[in-house]
Short mmCIF file of C-alpha atoms in Angstrom, two decimals:
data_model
loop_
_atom_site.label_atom_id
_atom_site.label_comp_id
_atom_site.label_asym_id
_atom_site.label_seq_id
_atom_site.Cartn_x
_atom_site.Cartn_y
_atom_site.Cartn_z
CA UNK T 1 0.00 0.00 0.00
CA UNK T 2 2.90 2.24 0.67
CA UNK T 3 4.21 2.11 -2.82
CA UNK T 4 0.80 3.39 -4.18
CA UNK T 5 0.81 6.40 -1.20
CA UNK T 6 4.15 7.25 -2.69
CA UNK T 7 2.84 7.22 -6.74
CA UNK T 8 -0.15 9.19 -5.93
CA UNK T 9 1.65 11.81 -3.63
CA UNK T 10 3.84 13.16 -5.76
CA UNK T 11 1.42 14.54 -8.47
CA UNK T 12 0.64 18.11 -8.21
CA UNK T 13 -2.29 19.32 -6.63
CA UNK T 14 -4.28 20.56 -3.48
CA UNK T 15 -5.33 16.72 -2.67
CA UNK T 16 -3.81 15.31 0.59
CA UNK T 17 -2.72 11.30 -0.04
CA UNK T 18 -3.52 9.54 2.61
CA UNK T 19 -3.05 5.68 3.21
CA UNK T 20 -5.92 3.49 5.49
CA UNK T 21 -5.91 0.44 6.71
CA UNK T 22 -9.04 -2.37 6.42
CA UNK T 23 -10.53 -1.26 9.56
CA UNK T 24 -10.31 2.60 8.92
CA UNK T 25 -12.00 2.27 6.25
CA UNK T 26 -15.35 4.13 7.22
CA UNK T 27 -13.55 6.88 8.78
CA UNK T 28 -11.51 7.54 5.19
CA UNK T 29 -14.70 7.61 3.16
CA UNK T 30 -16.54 10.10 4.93
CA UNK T 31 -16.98 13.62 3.18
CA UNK T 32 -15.01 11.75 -0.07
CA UNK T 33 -15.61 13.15 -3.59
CA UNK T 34 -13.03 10.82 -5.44
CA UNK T 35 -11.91 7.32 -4.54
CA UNK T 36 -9.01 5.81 -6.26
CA UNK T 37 -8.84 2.08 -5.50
CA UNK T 38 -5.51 0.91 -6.69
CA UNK T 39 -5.85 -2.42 -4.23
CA UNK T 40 -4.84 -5.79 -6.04
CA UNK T 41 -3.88 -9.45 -4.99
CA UNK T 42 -0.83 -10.67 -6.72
CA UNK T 43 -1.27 -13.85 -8.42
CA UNK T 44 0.37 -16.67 -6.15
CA UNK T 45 1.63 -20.21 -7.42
CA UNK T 46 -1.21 -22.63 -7.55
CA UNK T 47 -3.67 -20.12 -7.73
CA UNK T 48 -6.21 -19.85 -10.93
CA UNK T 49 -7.54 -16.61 -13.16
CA UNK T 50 -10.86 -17.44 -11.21
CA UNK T 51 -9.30 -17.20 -7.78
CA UNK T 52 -7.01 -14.09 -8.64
CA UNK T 53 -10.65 -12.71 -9.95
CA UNK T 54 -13.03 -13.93 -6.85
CA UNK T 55 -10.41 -12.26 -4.79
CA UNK T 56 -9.83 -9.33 -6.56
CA UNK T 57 -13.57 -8.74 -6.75
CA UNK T 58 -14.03 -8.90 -3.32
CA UNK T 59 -11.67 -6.15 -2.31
CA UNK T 60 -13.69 -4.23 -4.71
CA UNK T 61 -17.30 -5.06 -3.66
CA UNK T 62 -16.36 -4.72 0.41
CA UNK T 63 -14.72 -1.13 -1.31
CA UNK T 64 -17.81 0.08 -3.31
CA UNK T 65 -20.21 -1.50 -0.53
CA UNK T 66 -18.61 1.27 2.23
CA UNK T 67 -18.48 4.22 -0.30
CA UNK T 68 -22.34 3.51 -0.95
CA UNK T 69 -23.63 3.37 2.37
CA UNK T 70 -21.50 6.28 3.38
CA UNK T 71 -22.76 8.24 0.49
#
């Protein structure tokens, strides 16, 4: 997560680049206008496209899920 911080920081603009954790996610979201979800599971040996994907999409949903009820 760090190493996306870092990207992010350094462009040029007003924004303050923050980094959460799981369980702060609630108190990040409030009062948000843009979220940038750059969160991905690497692909590990033995694992399929479908579990890479299931995982993936759950990062997302449990993502999108906060933003909507916080919106």
């Amino acid at each position: 997560m760090m190493f996306y911080i870092a990207n992010l920081s350094h462009i040029e603009t007003r924004a303050n680049v923050k980094g959460y954790l799981r369980h702060e996610l609630p108190d990040c979201l409030k009062g948000c206008d843009v979220v940038v979800i750059p969160a991905r599971v690497h692909r590990k040996p033995g694992m399929t496209q479908d579990d890479l994907f299931n995982t993936n999409a759950t990062i997302v949903a449990t993502l999108t899920a906060t933003c909507a009820q916080l919106s």
